[in-house]
Amino acid sequence: MPQARSSLIHTGASRSSLTILARAVALQIGYSLLVPRRQLLATVNAARAAKARAARQRRHASIDEAAVAAAFYHAQYILPSADKCLPRSFAIANLLRRTGHHPTIVFGVQLPFAAHCWVQCEDRVVSDPLAHVASFTPILAI
């Protein structure tokens, strides 16, 4: 898992289309309903399986990562994302995979104790500002 070196959260803020924004909102609502009903292990295993399927398909990227980051950034004005990092990360990873990217969902912890998850494509953070994820120690990447 490459260490995060940059964030796309603000770079594509003006490049988000309404279509991508609508997909971001719909996916986030779907995962917000799904994640609490499922055990975390089942959700993680489903994400691993989706990642493996996407790796075998080898699609050409149809939307750039910054546009996806911008869509989820703007979606925060429609759906508050405070304390919703898990469904939000699964939604972002899903949209990135569907558009030909290879995201990694990273789970991190911080002392005394806080947990957070975010999405990276290689060393680029798609879901959060770099300063925020830098304060967490990664413990799992899927």
C-alpha positions as a Markdown table, in Angstrom:
| # | Residue | x | y | z |
|---|---|---|---|---|
| 1 | Met | 0.0 | 0.0 | 0.0 |
| 2 | Pro | 1.7 | 3.2 | -1.1 |
| 3 | Gln | 1.8 | 6.0 | 1.4 |
| 4 | Ala | -0.6 | 8.8 | 0.6 |
| 5 | Arg | 1.3 | 11.7 | -1.0 |
| 6 | Ser | -1.5 | 13.8 | -2.5 |
| 7 | Ser | -5.2 | 14.4 | -2.4 |
| 8 | Leu | -7.7 | 14.9 | -5.2 |
| 9 | Ile | -10.4 | 16.2 | -3.0 |
| 10 | His | -10.0 | 19.8 | -4.1 |
| 11 | Thr | -8.3 | 19.4 | -7.5 |
| 12 | Gly | -11.4 | 18.4 | -9.4 |
| 13 | Ala | -13.9 | 20.5 | -7.5 |
| 14 | Ser | -15.1 | 22.3 | -10.6 |
| 15 | Arg | -15.0 | 19.2 | -12.9 |
| 16 | Ser | -17.9 | 17.3 | -11.5 |
| 17 | Ser | -20.9 | 16.7 | -13.8 |
| 18 | Leu | -24.5 | 16.4 | -12.5 |
| 19 | Thr | -24.6 | 12.8 | -13.8 |
| 20 | Ile | -21.5 | 11.8 | -11.7 |
| 21 | Leu | -22.9 | 13.7 | -8.7 |
| 22 | Ala | -26.2 | 11.8 | -9.0 |
| 23 | Arg | -24.4 | 8.5 | -9.1 |
| 24 | Ala | -22.3 | 9.5 | -6.1 |
| 25 | Val | -25.4 | 10.4 | -4.1 |
| 26 | Ala | -27.3 | 7.2 | -5.1 |
| 27 | Leu | -24.3 | 5.0 | -4.3 |
| 28 | Gln | -23.8 | 6.7 | -0.9 |
| 29 | Ile | -27.4 | 6.3 | 0.0 |
| 30 | Gly | -27.3 | 2.6 | -1.0 |
| 31 | Tyr | -24.2 | 1.9 | 1.1 |
| 32 | Ser | -25.6 | 3.9 | 4.0 |
| 33 | Leu | -28.5 | 1.5 | 4.0 |
| 34 | Leu | -26.5 | -1.6 | 3.4 |
| 35 | Val | -23.5 | -1.3 | 5.7 |
| 36 | Pro | -25.4 | -1.1 | 9.0 |
| 37 | Arg | -27.4 | -4.2 | 8.1 |
| 38 | Arg | -24.3 | -6.3 | 7.2 |
| 39 | Gln | -21.5 | -7.5 | 9.3 |
| 40 | Leu | -18.3 | -5.6 | 8.7 |
| 41 | Leu | -16.5 | -8.8 | 7.6 |
| 42 | Ala | -19.2 | -9.5 | 5.0 |
| 43 | Thr | -18.9 | -5.9 | 3.6 |
| 44 | Val | -15.1 | -6.2 | 3.5 |
| 45 | Asn | -15.2 | -9.6 | 1.7 |
| 46 | Ala | -17.7 | -8.2 | -0.8 |
| 47 | Ala | -15.3 | -5.3 | -1.5 |
| 48 | Arg | -12.4 | -7.7 | -1.9 |
| 49 | Ala | -14.4 | -9.8 | -4.4 |
| 50 | Ala | -15.4 | -6.6 | -6.4 |
| 51 | Lys | -11.8 | -5.5 | -6.5 |
| 52 | Ala | -10.7 | -8.9 | -7.8 |
| 53 | Arg | -13.4 | -8.9 | -10.5 |
| 54 | Ala | -12.4 | -5.3 | -11.6 |
| 55 | Ala | -8.8 | -6.3 | -11.8 |
| 56 | Arg | -9.6 | -9.1 | -14.2 |
| 57 | Gln | -11.8 | -6.9 | -16.4 |
| 58 | Arg | -9.1 | -4.3 | -17.3 |
| 59 | Arg | -11.4 | -1.5 | -18.3 |
| 60 | His | -10.1 | 1.8 | -19.7 |
| 61 | Ala | -10.9 | 4.7 | -17.3 |
| 62 | Ser | -14.0 | 6.5 | -18.5 |
| 63 | Ile | -14.0 | 9.3 | -15.8 |
| 64 | Asp | -11.0 | 10.7 | -14.2 |
| 65 | Glu | -10.3 | 10.2 | -10.4 |
| 66 | Ala | -10.5 | 14.0 | -9.8 |
| 67 | Ala | -14.1 | 14.1 | -11.2 |
| 68 | Val | -15.1 | 11.3 | -8.8 |
| 69 | Ala | -13.5 | 13.1 | -5.9 |
| 70 | Ala | -15.3 | 16.3 | -6.8 |
| 71 | Ala | -18.6 | 14.5 | -7.1 |
| 72 | Phe | -18.3 | 13.1 | -3.6 |
| 73 | Tyr | -17.0 | 16.4 | -2.3 |
| 74 | His | -20.2 | 18.1 | -3.7 |
| 75 | Ala | -22.4 | 15.2 | -2.4 |
| 76 | Gln | -21.5 | 16.3 | 1.1 |
| 77 | Tyr | -23.8 | 19.3 | 0.6 |
| 78 | Ile | -26.7 | 16.9 | -0.1 |
| 79 | Leu | -25.8 | 14.1 | 2.2 |
| 80 | Pro | -23.8 | 15.0 | 5.3 |
| 81 | Ser | -20.8 | 12.7 | 5.5 |
| 82 | Ala | -19.8 | 13.2 | 9.2 |
| 83 | Asp | -19.3 | 9.8 | 10.8 |
| 84 | Lys | -20.1 | 8.1 | 7.5 |
| 85 | Cys | -16.6 | 7.3 | 6.3 |
| 86 | Leu | -17.4 | 3.6 | 5.9 |
| 87 | Pro | -20.4 | 3.7 | 3.5 |
| 88 | Arg | -18.9 | 6.7 | 1.8 |
| 89 | Ser | -15.6 | 4.9 | 1.1 |
| 90 | Phe | -17.4 | 1.8 | -0.2 |
| 91 | Ala | -19.5 | 4.1 | -2.5 |
| 92 | Ile | -16.4 | 5.9 | -3.8 |
| 93 | Ala | -14.5 | 2.7 | -4.4 |
| 94 | Asn | -17.5 | 1.3 | -6.2 |
| 95 | Leu | -17.8 | 4.3 | -8.6 |
| 96 | Leu | -14.1 | 4.3 | -9.2 |
| 97 | Arg | -14.1 | 0.6 | -10.1 |
| 98 | Arg | -17.1 | 1.0 | -12.4 |
| 99 | Thr | -15.3 | 3.7 | -14.2 |
| 100 | Gly | -12.1 | 1.8 | -14.8 |
| 101 | His | -9.9 | 2.7 | -11.8 |
| 102 | His | -8.3 | 0.5 | -9.2 |
| 103 | Pro | -9.1 | 2.0 | -5.8 |
| 104 | Thr | -8.0 | 0.8 | -2.4 |
| 105 | Ile | -10.1 | 1.3 | 0.8 |
| 106 | Val | -7.7 | 2.0 | 3.7 |
| 107 | Phe | -8.7 | 1.6 | 7.3 |
| 108 | Gly | -6.6 | 3.5 | 9.8 |
| 109 | Val | -6.5 | 4.2 | 13.6 |
| 110 | Gln | -5.3 | 7.0 | 15.8 |
| 111 | Leu | -4.5 | 7.1 | 19.5 |
| 112 | Pro | -6.1 | 7.4 | 22.1 |
| 113 | Phe | -8.6 | 5.9 | 19.8 |
| 114 | Ala | -10.3 | 7.0 | 16.6 |
| 115 | Ala | -10.8 | 5.0 | 13.4 |
| 116 | His | -11.3 | 6.2 | 9.9 |
| 117 | Cys | -11.4 | 4.8 | 6.4 |
| 118 | Trp | -10.6 | 6.5 | 3.1 |
| 119 | Val | -10.0 | 5.7 | -0.6 |
| 120 | Gln | -6.8 | 5.9 | -2.4 |
| 121 | Cys | -5.7 | 5.2 | -6.0 |
| 122 | Glu | -2.0 | 4.4 | -5.6 |
| 123 | Asp | -0.6 | 7.3 | -3.6 |
| 124 | Arg | -3.5 | 9.7 | -4.4 |
| 125 | Val | -6.3 | 10.1 | -1.7 |
| 126 | Val | -9.7 | 10.4 | -3.4 |
| 127 | Ser | -12.0 | 10.8 | -0.5 |
| 128 | Asp | -10.3 | 13.1 | 2.0 |
| 129 | Pro | -7.8 | 15.9 | 2.4 |
| 130 | Leu | -4.2 | 14.6 | 2.8 |
| 131 | Ala | -3.8 | 16.2 | 6.2 |
| 132 | His | -6.7 | 14.4 | 7.6 |
| 133 | Val | -5.6 | 10.9 | 6.6 |
| 134 | Ala | -2.0 | 11.6 | 7.5 |
| 135 | Ser | -3.0 | 11.6 | 11.2 |
| 136 | Phe | -4.1 | 7.9 | 11.0 |
| 137 | Thr | -2.0 | 4.8 | 10.9 |
| 138 | Pro | -3.2 | 2.4 | 8.2 |
| 139 | Ile | -4.0 | -1.1 | 9.6 |
| 140 | Leu | -5.9 | -2.7 | 6.6 |
| 141 | Ala | -6.1 | -2.0 | 2.9 |
| 142 | Ile | -8.6 | -3.7 | 0.6 |
